[in-house]
mmCIF file of C-alpha atoms in Angstrom:
data_model
loop_
_atom_site.group_PDB
_atom_site.id
_atom_site.type_symbol
_atom_site.label_atom_id
_atom_site.label_comp_id
_atom_site.label_asym_id
_atom_site.label_seq_id
_atom_site.Cartn_x
_atom_site.Cartn_y
_atom_site.Cartn_z
ATOM 1 C CA ARG J 229 18.016 5.179 -4.117
ATOM 2 C CA LEU J 230 15.957 4.281 -7.018
ATOM 3 C CA GLU J 231 15.523 6.635 -9.918
ATOM 4 C CA ALA J 232 13.831 5.897 -12.967
ATOM 5 C CA GLU J 233 13.143 7.226 -16.112
ATOM 6 C CA ILE J 234 11.432 4.920 -18.509
ATOM 7 C CA SER J 235 9.850 4.905 -21.912
ATOM 8 C CA CYS J 236 8.449 1.482 -23.220
ATOM 9 C CA ARG J 237 6.651 1.378 -26.251
ATOM 10 C CA ARG J 238 4.710 -2.425 -27.455
ATOM 11 C CA GLY J 239 2.566 -1.900 -30.155
ATOM 12 C CA ALA J 240 -0.291 1.162 -29.216
ATOM 13 C CA PHE J 241 0.838 1.090 -26.045
ATOM 14 C CA ALA J 242 3.448 3.980 -24.541
ATOM 15 C CA LEU J 243 4.954 3.812 -20.951
ATOM 16 C CA ASP J 244 6.616 6.978 -19.998
ATOM 17 C CA VAL J 245 7.663 7.402 -16.578
ATOM 18 C CA ALA J 246 9.834 9.411 -14.255
ATOM 19 C CA PHE J 247 10.186 8.446 -10.153
ATOM 20 C CA GLY J 248 12.207 7.863 -7.838
ATOM 21 C CA LEU J 249 12.150 5.707 -4.301
ATOM 22 C CA ALA J 250 13.612 6.479 -1.115
ATOM 23 C CA GLY J 251 15.817 3.948 1.096
ATOM 24 C CA ARG J 252 13.167 2.468 2.643
ATOM 25 C CA GLY J 253 9.148 2.385 2.800
ATOM 26 C CA VAL J 254 6.625 0.780 1.131
ATOM 27 C CA THR J 255 5.049 2.744 -2.549
ATOM 28 C CA THR J 256 2.054 1.716 -4.082
ATOM 29 C CA LEU J 257 1.690 1.336 -7.588
ATOM 30 C CA SER J 258 -2.195 1.531 -8.686
ATOM 31 C CA GLY J 259 -4.036 2.344 -12.003
ATOM 32 C CA ARG J 260 -6.510 0.392 -14.420
ATOM 33 C CA SER J 261 -6.029 -3.023 -16.209
ATOM 34 C CA GLY J 262 -3.237 -1.714 -19.558
ATOM 35 C CA SER J 263 -1.922 0.901 -17.749
ATOM 36 C CA GLY J 264 1.575 -0.242 -17.467
ATOM 37 C CA LYS J 265 1.893 -1.557 -13.580
ATOM 38 C CA SER J 266 3.686 -4.508 -15.186
ATOM 39 C CA THR J 267 5.744 -3.652 -17.614
ATOM 40 C CA LEU J 268 6.967 -1.130 -15.410
ATOM 41 C CA LEU J 269 8.184 -3.669 -12.733
ATOM 42 C CA ARG J 270 9.556 -5.746 -15.165
ATOM 43 C CA CYS J 271 11.826 -2.805 -16.783
ATOM 44 C CA ILE J 272 13.033 -2.301 -13.328
ATOM 45 C CA ALA J 273 13.824 -5.788 -12.684
ATOM 46 C CA GLY J 274 15.386 -6.685 -15.666
ATOM 47 C CA LEU J 275 13.001 -8.647 -17.316
ATOM 48 C CA GLU J 276 11.949 -6.054 -19.821
ATOM 49 C CA ARG J 277 13.973 -3.778 -21.893
ATOM 50 C CA PRO J 278 12.769 -0.297 -22.545
ATOM 51 C CA GLN J 279 13.358 1.467 -25.577
ATOM 52 C CA GLY J 280 14.724 4.842 -23.846
ATOM 53 C CA GLY J 281 15.785 5.886 -20.360
ATOM 54 C CA ARG J 282 17.741 5.458 -17.409
ATOM 55 C CA ILE J 283 17.407 2.888 -14.310
ATOM 56 C CA THR J 284 19.576 4.131 -11.866
ATOM 57 C CA TRP J 285 20.577 2.260 -8.000
ATOM 58 C CA GLY J 286 22.889 5.062 -5.954
ATOM 59 C CA ASP J 287 25.746 5.192 -7.758
ATOM 60 C CA GLU J 288 24.818 2.077 -9.778
ATOM 61 C CA THR J 289 23.772 2.096 -13.435
ATOM 62 C CA TRP J 290 21.320 -0.625 -14.130
ATOM 63 C CA PHE J 291 19.541 0.873 -17.526
ATOM 64 C CA ASP J 292 20.768 3.520 -19.847
ATOM 65 C CA ALA J 293 19.358 3.404 -23.112
ATOM 66 C CA ALA J 294 21.496 6.684 -24.517
ATOM 67 C CA ARG J 295 25.194 4.937 -23.095
ATOM 68 C CA ALA J 296 23.663 1.100 -24.130
ATOM 69 C CA VAL J 297 24.137 0.030 -20.646
ATOM 70 C CA GLU J 298 22.194 -2.815 -19.728
ATOM 71 C CA VAL J 299 22.900 -4.845 -15.931
ATOM 72 C CA PRO J 300 21.284 -8.257 -16.214
ATOM 73 C CA ALA J 301 18.304 -9.066 -14.057
ATOM 74 C CA HIS J 302 20.467 -11.385 -11.458
ATOM 75 C CA ARG J 303 22.974 -8.833 -10.966
ATOM 76 C CA ARG J 304 20.182 -6.079 -10.086
ATOM 77 C CA GLY J 305 20.081 -7.694 -6.166
ATOM 78 C CA VAL J 306 15.883 -7.057 -7.001
ATOM 79 C CA GLY J 307 13.653 -9.387 -4.905
ATOM 80 C CA TYR J 308 10.540 -9.856 -7.500
ATOM 81 C CA VAL J 309 7.293 -11.919 -6.250
ATOM 82 C CA MET J 310 5.070 -12.084 -8.862
ATOM 83 C CA GLN J 311 0.845 -13.390 -9.034
ATOM 84 C CA ASP J 312 1.912 -16.778 -9.467
ATOM 85 C CA ALA J 313 4.368 -17.679 -6.866
ATOM 86 C CA ASN J 314 6.494 -19.303 -9.398
ATOM 87 C CA LEU J 315 8.242 -21.931 -7.052
ATOM 88 C CA PHE J 316 10.492 -25.142 -8.014
ATOM 89 C CA PRO J 317 7.856 -27.732 -8.079
ATOM 90 C CA HIS J 318 10.914 -30.410 -7.252
ATOM 91 C CA LEU J 319 11.935 -28.523 -3.799
ATOM 92 C CA THR J 320 10.661 -28.719 -0.911
ATOM 93 C CA VAL J 321 9.847 -25.477 0.682
ATOM 94 C CA ARG J 322 12.982 -25.421 2.468
ATOM 95 C CA GLY J 323 14.764 -26.031 -0.392
ATOM 96 C CA ASN J 324 12.814 -23.057 -2.181
ATOM 97 C CA LEU J 325 14.207 -20.919 0.607
ATOM 98 C CA GLU J 326 17.506 -22.258 0.365
ATOM 99 C CA TYR J 327 17.782 -21.443 -2.910
ATOM 100 C CA GLY J 328 16.671 -18.434 -2.407
ATOM 101 C CA ALA J 329 19.357 -17.420 -0.150
ATOM 102 C CA SER J 330 22.097 -18.797 -1.985
ATOM 103 C CA ARG J 331 21.515 -16.602 -4.579
ATOM 104 C CA GLY J 332 21.131 -13.642 -2.676
ATOM 105 C CA ILE J 333 23.528 -10.716 -4.505
ATOM 106 C CA GLY J 334 21.962 -7.646 -2.733
ATOM 107 C CA ARG J 335 23.381 -6.866 0.774
ATOM 108 C CA ASP J 336 26.132 -8.481 2.668
ATOM 109 C CA GLY J 337 25.534 -10.245 5.352
ATOM 110 C CA PRO J 338 23.788 -13.717 6.811
ATOM 111 C CA THR J 339 20.733 -15.393 5.849
ATOM 112 C CA ASP J 340 18.633 -16.746 8.159
ATOM 113 C CA VAL J 341 16.232 -19.184 6.613
ATOM 114 C CA PRO J 342 14.413 -20.341 10.314
ATOM 115 C CA ARG J 343 13.993 -16.620 11.025
ATOM 116 C CA ILE J 344 12.335 -14.957 7.876
ATOM 117 C CA ALA J 345 10.104 -18.449 7.512
ATOM 118 C CA ASP J 346 9.059 -17.654 11.283
ATOM 119 C CA GLU J 347 8.619 -14.006 10.500
ATOM 120 C CA LEU J 348 6.338 -15.449 7.194
ATOM 121 C CA GLY J 349 4.582 -17.709 9.066
ATOM 122 C CA VAL J 350 5.889 -21.066 6.926
ATOM 123 C CA THR J 351 8.202 -22.675 9.576
ATOM 124 C CA ALA J 352 5.629 -25.565 9.686
ATOM 125 C CA LEU J 353 5.594 -26.027 5.844
ATOM 126 C CA LEU J 354 9.607 -26.245 5.565
ATOM 127 C CA GLU J 355 9.597 -30.038 4.845
ATOM 128 C CA ARG J 356 6.411 -29.634 2.883
ATOM 129 C CA ASN J 357 6.483 -30.286 -1.380
ATOM 130 C CA VAL J 358 5.010 -27.261 -2.392
ATOM 131 C CA ASP J 359 2.228 -28.541 -4.788
ATOM 132 C CA GLY J 360 0.485 -29.738 -1.791
ATOM 133 C CA LEU J 361 0.312 -25.786 -0.260
ATOM 134 C CA SER J 362 -2.818 -23.288 -0.676
ATOM 135 C CA GLY J 363 -2.553 -20.389 -2.321
ATOM 136 C CA GLY J 364 -2.046 -18.012 0.780
ATOM 137 C CA GLU J 365 0.731 -20.771 1.744
ATOM 138 C CA ARG J 366 2.527 -20.815 -1.627
ATOM 139 C CA GLN J 367 2.352 -16.741 -1.563
ATOM 140 C CA ARG J 368 4.028 -16.548 1.462
ATOM 141 C CA VAL J 369 6.422 -19.012 1.044
ATOM 142 C CA ALA J 370 7.672 -16.916 -2.583
ATOM 143 C CA ILE J 371 7.755 -13.693 -0.204
ATOM 144 C CA ALA J 372 10.230 -15.722 1.993
ATOM 145 C CA ARG J 373 12.355 -16.618 -0.813
ATOM 146 C CA ALA J 374 12.800 -13.218 -2.360
ATOM 147 C CA LEU J 375 13.598 -11.751 1.237
ATOM 148 C CA LEU J 376 16.119 -14.495 1.506
ATOM 149 C CA SER J 377 18.188 -13.410 -1.733
ATOM 150 C CA ARG J 378 18.842 -10.043 0.408
ATOM 151 C CA PRO J 379 17.296 -7.936 -1.699
ATOM 152 C CA ARG J 380 18.127 -3.767 -2.285
ATOM 153 C CA LEU J 381 14.733 -3.475 -3.567
ATOM 154 C CA LEU J 382 11.463 -5.403 -3.388
ATOM 155 C CA LEU J 383 9.071 -5.793 -6.121
ATOM 156 C CA LEU J 384 5.455 -7.040 -5.631
ATOM 157 C CA ASP J 385 3.406 -7.627 -8.553
ATOM 158 C CA GLU J 386 -0.495 -8.103 -7.290
ATOM 159 C CA PRO J 387 0.769 -11.244 -4.331
ATOM 160 C CA VAL J 388 -3.059 -11.678 -3.523
ATOM 161 C CA SER J 389 -4.945 -11.290 -6.563
ATOM 162 C CA ALA J 390 -5.202 -14.808 -7.398
ATOM 163 C CA LEU J 391 -6.023 -15.771 -3.812
ATOM 164 C CA ASP J 392 -9.125 -16.211 -2.125
ATOM 165 C CA ALA J 393 -10.671 -14.122 0.879
ATOM 166 C CA VAL J 394 -8.586 -16.577 3.260
ATOM 167 C CA GLY J 395 -5.578 -16.448 1.732
ATOM 168 C CA THR J 396 -5.691 -12.659 1.347
ATOM 169 C CA ALA J 397 -5.754 -12.099 4.503
ATOM 170 C CA GLU J 398 -3.218 -14.444 5.412
ATOM 171 C CA VAL J 399 -0.747 -12.554 3.160
ATOM 172 C CA LEU J 400 -1.895 -9.092 3.741
ATOM 173 C CA GLY J 401 -1.362 -9.971 7.741
ATOM 174 C CA GLU J 402 1.897 -11.257 7.533
ATOM 175 C CA LEU J 403 3.256 -8.643 4.558
ATOM 176 C CA GLU J 404 1.866 -6.126 7.657
ATOM 177 C CA ARG J 405 4.451 -7.631 9.867
ATOM 178 C CA VAL J 406 7.136 -7.851 7.533
ATOM 179 C CA PHE J 407 6.699 -4.198 6.135
ATOM 180 C CA GLU J 408 6.438 -2.500 9.514
ATOM 181 C CA SER J 409 10.635 -3.763 9.620
ATOM 182 C CA LEU J 410 11.700 -3.552 6.047
ATOM 183 C CA ALA J 411 14.835 -1.515 5.793
ATOM 184 C CA ILE J 412 14.432 -1.285 1.645
ATOM 185 C CA PRO J 413 12.201 -0.058 0.045
ATOM 186 C CA CYS J 414 9.058 -1.913 -1.741
ATOM 187 C CA LEU J 415 7.295 -1.360 -5.245
ATOM 188 C CA TYR J 416 3.694 -2.966 -4.224
ATOM 189 C CA VAL J 417 1.316 -3.290 -7.918
ATOM 190 C CA SER J 418 -2.256 -3.396 -6.733
ATOM 191 C CA HIS J 419 -5.382 -2.350 -7.797
ATOM 192 C CA ASP J 420 -7.394 -2.646 -4.328
ATOM 193 C CA LEU J 421 -7.409 0.820 -2.357
ATOM 194 C CA ARG J 422 -7.604 -0.947 0.840
ATOM 195 C CA GLU J 423 -4.364 -2.770 0.252
ATOM 196 C CA ALA J 424 -2.849 0.563 0.067
ATOM 197 C CA ALA J 425 -4.629 2.207 2.740
ATOM 198 C CA ARG J 426 -3.455 -0.626 4.825
ATOM 199 C CA LEU J 427 0.245 -1.766 3.683
ATOM 200 C CA ALA J 428 1.663 1.647 1.737
ATOM 201 C CA ASP J 429 3.092 5.255 2.584
ATOM 202 C CA ARG J 430 3.184 6.163 -0.599
ATOM 203 C CA MET J 431 1.140 6.243 -4.170
ATOM 204 C CA LEU J 432 1.693 6.248 -7.309
ATOM 205 C CA TRP J 433 -1.207 6.504 -9.805
ATOM 206 C CA LEU J 434 -0.484 5.474 -13.780
ATOM 207 C CA ASP J 435 -3.044 6.635 -16.073
ATOM 208 C CA ASP J 436 -2.409 5.601 -19.407
ATOM 209 C CA GLY J 437 1.328 4.826 -19.088
ATOM 210 C CA ARG J 438 1.696 8.114 -17.423
ATOM 211 C CA ILE J 439 1.916 8.990 -13.880
ATOM 212 C CA ALA J 440 -1.509 10.909 -13.000
ATOM 213 C CA ALA J 441 -0.600 11.385 -9.518
ATOM 214 C CA ASP J 442 2.063 10.904 -6.549
ATOM 215 C CA GLY J 443 2.169 10.982 -3.067
ATOM 216 C CA PRO J 444 1.628 10.350 0.701
ATOM 217 C CA VAL J 445 -1.646 7.190 0.271
ATOM 218 C CA SER J 446 -3.830 9.508 2.583
ATOM 219 C CA ARG J 447 -3.303 12.536 -0.101
ATOM 220 C CA VAL J 448 -4.119 10.814 -2.705
ATOM 221 C CA LEU J 449 -6.720 8.486 -1.575
ATOM 222 C CA THR J 450 -8.917 11.928 -0.770
ATOM 223 C CA ASP J 451 -8.530 14.269 -3.770
ATOM 224 C CA PRO J 452 -11.707 14.459 -5.012
ATOM 225 C CA SER J 453 -10.341 14.878 -8.235
ATOM 226 C CA LEU J 454 -8.669 11.548 -8.800
ATOM 227 C CA PRO J 455 -10.640 8.113 -9.107
ATOM 228 C CA PHE J 456 -10.197 6.540 -5.551
ATOM 229 C CA ALA J 457 -12.016 9.346 -3.284
ATOM 230 C CA GLN J 458 -14.903 9.175 -6.228
ATOM 231 C CA GLU J 459 -15.405 5.186 -5.582
ATOM 232 C CA GLU J 460 -18.545 4.563 -3.222
ATOM 233 C CA ASP J 461 -16.450 3.045 -0.668
ATOM 234 C CA ALA J 462 -13.963 5.857 -0.723
ATOM 235 C CA GLU J 463 -11.768 5.917 2.571
ATOM 236 C CA SER J 464 -9.179 7.899 4.485
ATOM 237 C CA VAL J 465 -6.114 6.850 6.407
ATOM 238 C CA VAL J 466 -5.345 7.747 9.679
ATOM 239 C CA VAL J 467 -1.979 6.922 11.291
ATOM 240 C CA GLY J 468 -1.843 7.208 15.473
ATOM 241 C CA SER J 469 -0.530 5.333 18.167
ATOM 242 C CA VAL J 470 -2.241 3.535 20.837
ATOM 243 C CA VAL J 471 -2.498 5.310 24.288
ATOM 244 C CA SER J 472 -4.564 2.818 26.215
ATOM 245 C CA VAL J 473 -6.734 -0.669 25.523
ATOM 246 C CA ASP J 474 -9.989 -0.731 27.854
ATOM 247 C CA GLY J 475 -10.320 -4.674 28.218
ATOM 248 C CA GLU J 476 -14.129 -4.087 29.573
ATOM 249 C CA THR J 477 -15.293 -2.164 26.740
ATOM 250 C CA GLY J 478 -12.829 -3.766 24.307
ATOM 251 C CA LEU J 479 -12.029 -0.719 22.842
ATOM 252 C CA ALA J 480 -8.345 1.143 22.309
ATOM 253 C CA HIS J 481 -7.845 4.615 22.485
ATOM 254 C CA VAL J 482 -5.560 6.237 20.113
ATOM 255 C CA ALA J 483 -4.255 9.407 19.473
ATOM 256 C CA PHE J 484 -3.053 11.242 16.195
ATOM 257 C CA ASP J 485 -1.822 14.432 15.315
ATOM 258 C CA GLY J 486 -5.447 15.749 14.530
ATOM 259 C CA GLY J 487 -7.084 14.754 17.499
ATOM 260 C CA GLU J 488 -8.170 10.772 19.065
ATOM 261 C CA LEU J 489 -10.060 7.935 18.417
ATOM 262 C CA TRP J 490 -11.544 4.646 19.711
ATOM 263 C CA ILE J 491 -11.216 1.911 18.067
ATOM 264 C CA GLY J 492 -11.914 -2.024 18.071
ATOM 265 C CA ALA J 493 -9.500 -3.347 20.285
ATOM 266 C CA ASP J 494 -8.734 -6.303 18.242
ATOM 267 C CA ARG J 495 -4.988 -7.040 17.612
ATOM 268 C CA VAL J 496 -3.614 -4.317 19.124
ATOM 269 C CA ARG J 497 -1.767 -2.826 22.008
ATOM 270 C CA ALA J 498 -0.547 0.105 23.873
ATOM 271 C CA GLY J 499 2.512 1.622 22.379
ATOM 272 C CA GLU J 500 1.892 0.667 18.920
ATOM 273 C CA THR J 501 1.422 2.382 15.772
ATOM 274 C CA VAL J 502 -1.776 1.619 14.064
ATOM 275 C CA ARG J 503 -3.438 2.585 10.774
ATOM 276 C CA VAL J 504 -7.028 3.107 10.093
ATOM 277 C CA GLN J 505 -9.499 3.361 7.250
ATOM 278 C CA ILE J 506 -12.040 5.333 7.637
ATOM 279 C CA ARG J 507 -15.140 5.230 4.871
ATOM 280 C CA ALA J 508 -16.212 8.599 3.811
ATOM 281 C CA ARG J 509 -19.851 7.569 4.303
ATOM 282 C CA ASP J 510 -19.309 7.287 7.492
ATOM 283 C CA VAL J 511 -18.365 10.760 8.295
ATOM 284 C CA SER J 512 -20.921 13.490 9.360
ATOM 285 C CA LEU J 513 -19.999 16.872 9.854
ATOM 286 C CA ALA J 514 -21.607 19.103 12.613
ATOM 287 C CA LEU J 515 -21.202 22.913 12.780
ATOM 288 C CA GLU J 516 -21.045 22.397 16.616
ATOM 289 C CA ARG J 517 -19.804 19.978 18.979
ATOM 290 C CA PRO J 518 -22.359 17.859 20.184
ATOM 291 C CA ARG J 519 -23.535 16.358 23.687
ATOM 292 C CA ALA J 520 -24.930 13.396 24.619
ATOM 293 C CA ILE J 521 -24.978 11.210 21.262
ATOM 294 C CA SER J 522 -23.470 7.476 20.838
ATOM 295 C CA VAL J 523 -20.971 8.510 18.572
ATOM 296 C CA LEU J 524 -17.353 8.199 20.342
ATOM 297 C CA ASN J 525 -15.178 9.811 17.773
ATOM 298 C CA ILE J 526 -15.714 13.547 17.612
ATOM 299 C CA VAL J 527 -13.307 14.922 15.900
ATOM 300 C CA GLU J 528 -12.155 18.754 15.227
ATOM 301 C CA ALA J 529 -11.064 19.867 11.420
ATOM 302 C CA THR J 530 -11.367 22.542 8.937
ATOM 303 C CA VAL J 531 -12.938 22.073 5.510
ATOM 304 C CA ALA J 532 -10.299 21.679 2.618
ATOM 305 C CA ASP J 533 -12.266 21.586 -0.367
ATOM 306 C CA ILE J 534 -15.274 20.454 -1.653
ATOM 307 C CA ALA J 535 -16.308 18.865 -4.663
ATOM 308 C CA PRO J 536 -19.259 16.919 -6.194
ATOM 309 C CA ALA J 537 -19.630 13.053 -6.398
ATOM 310 C CA ARG J 538 -19.838 12.056 -9.852
ATOM 311 C CA ASP J 539 -21.897 9.297 -9.353
ATOM 312 C CA ALA J 540 -24.375 10.562 -7.499
ATOM 313 C CA PRO J 541 -25.724 13.986 -8.071
ATOM 314 C CA SER J 542 -27.062 14.361 -4.625
ATOM 315 C CA GLN J 543 -24.202 13.780 -2.746
ATOM 316 C CA ALA J 544 -20.683 15.830 -2.248
ATOM 317 C CA LEU J 545 -17.008 15.059 -0.904
ATOM 318 C CA VAL J 546 -15.853 16.975 1.438
ATOM 319 C CA ARG J 547 -12.011 16.809 2.418
ATOM 320 C CA LEU J 548 -11.118 17.499 5.635
ATOM 321 C CA GLU J 549 -8.100 18.721 7.694
ATOM 322 C CA ALA J 550 -7.586 17.675 11.085
ATOM 323 C CA GLY J 551 -3.619 18.588 11.879
ATOM 324 C CA GLN J 552 -2.052 16.941 9.400
ATOM 325 C CA SER J 553 -4.248 13.773 8.606
ATOM 326 C CA LEU J 554 -7.047 14.282 6.157
ATOM 327 C CA LEU J 555 -10.547 12.662 6.274
ATOM 328 C CA LEU J 556 -13.600 12.412 3.488
ATOM 329 C CA SER J 557 -16.677 12.990 3.916
ATOM 330 C CA ARG J 558 -19.775 11.814 1.129
ATOM 331 C CA ILE J 559 -22.754 14.067 2.336
ATOM 332 C CA THR J 560 -25.999 15.468 0.299
ATOM 333 C CA ARG J 561 -25.295 18.537 -1.242
ATOM 334 C CA ARG J 562 -28.058 19.439 0.705
ATOM 335 C CA SER J 563 -26.111 19.116 3.763
ATOM 336 C CA VAL J 564 -22.877 21.353 1.952
ATOM 337 C CA ALA J 565 -25.771 24.040 1.616
ATOM 338 C CA GLU J 566 -27.833 23.599 4.937
ATOM 339 C CA LEU J 567 -24.335 23.727 6.338
ATOM 340 C CA ALA J 568 -22.951 26.757 4.598
ATOM 341 C CA LEU J 569 -19.744 24.591 4.176
ATOM 342 C CA GLU J 570 -16.831 26.058 2.304
ATOM 343 C CA PRO J 571 -13.118 25.954 2.273
ATOM 344 C CA GLY J 572 -12.078 26.917 5.913
ATOM 345 C CA ARG J 573 -14.870 26.208 7.956
ATOM 346 C CA ARG J 574 -14.413 24.813 10.576
ATOM 347 C CA VAL J 575 -16.474 21.461 11.138
ATOM 348 C CA TRP J 576 -16.992 18.498 13.454
ATOM 349 C CA ALA J 577 -16.811 14.974 12.263
ATOM 350 C CA LEU J 578 -17.987 12.286 13.522
ATOM 351 C CA VAL J 579 -17.190 9.187 12.999
ATOM 352 C CA LYS J 580 -18.824 5.831 14.878
ATOM 353 C CA SER J 581 -16.174 2.929 16.375
ATOM 354 C CA ALA J 582 -17.840 0.462 14.670
ATOM 355 C CA ALA J 583 -17.217 1.864 11.395
ATOM 356 C CA ILE J 584 -13.476 2.192 11.639
ATOM 357 C CA THR J 585 -11.598 -0.587 10.258
ATOM 358 C CA ARG J 586 -7.376 -1.960 10.597
#
């Protein structure tokens, strides 16, 4: 487990944070440009020295300003993937991966270049020179190299921010598969809410060098007091299990703790866990369960809170509880008044299957 208390000053900017990471799971670190995301990662990795604080991994102390302890970066067992893949241009893809494997000090156990190469979809690239790779290919090789170092902690600093749409889709698809079985914690820096919704379990929101929000992704994304819920494309995240797949209609039946959903069956299998994203503007509300309607997803929920939409005076944000899951609905203030919505009111949330994404 990582525990970090970091105080770092660079000119007029000050980073002052304290948080911990459990033994596994993906945490997204988000915030506006200049909020300190990359600085925080560099301090944890040992690439930048804080002015104060303490960083520990289990019983090991990596940094302690009061006791003048500072373990160098290469002895911390941290895998670090930056925006620029930083591959060695004089080595082939295989050479880069073998270098990563040779530098591994994080955990005991054999390295497996073929297996990791297969998991990241770079097996066909092994004998290629890295200067001929696409951006997406370079980042997948960089991630594979980081994993082959057997890290105890994986840090990724906006690994898809410099890629085009095709490269981004490639890398996120591979990361999604890797994260499902990753047995170490990962801190993932991203400014893109859809990445957080798709990949992370937990979100830290940095604002001017301080942690302004920390919690499950589903709760942070739907909190009207935070910037995410106020975005025009704000969305909620629901995690469920695929009960069945209907090949005839192309839909999958998903059960979650607050009910059930029908979603597009692309790339899903019965029995697997899926994470779906539902935009707030695609969620309509009713006081009674509708009948004879084309909308397939009708979920019983309770109003948790209501807040004005800051970018549109005529609209409001309604956060709903469906079991332990949270949904966000963006509707007009007139609708709020006509339905007499208030916290504790039972409603039915309506979502078209075609509006649900993964």
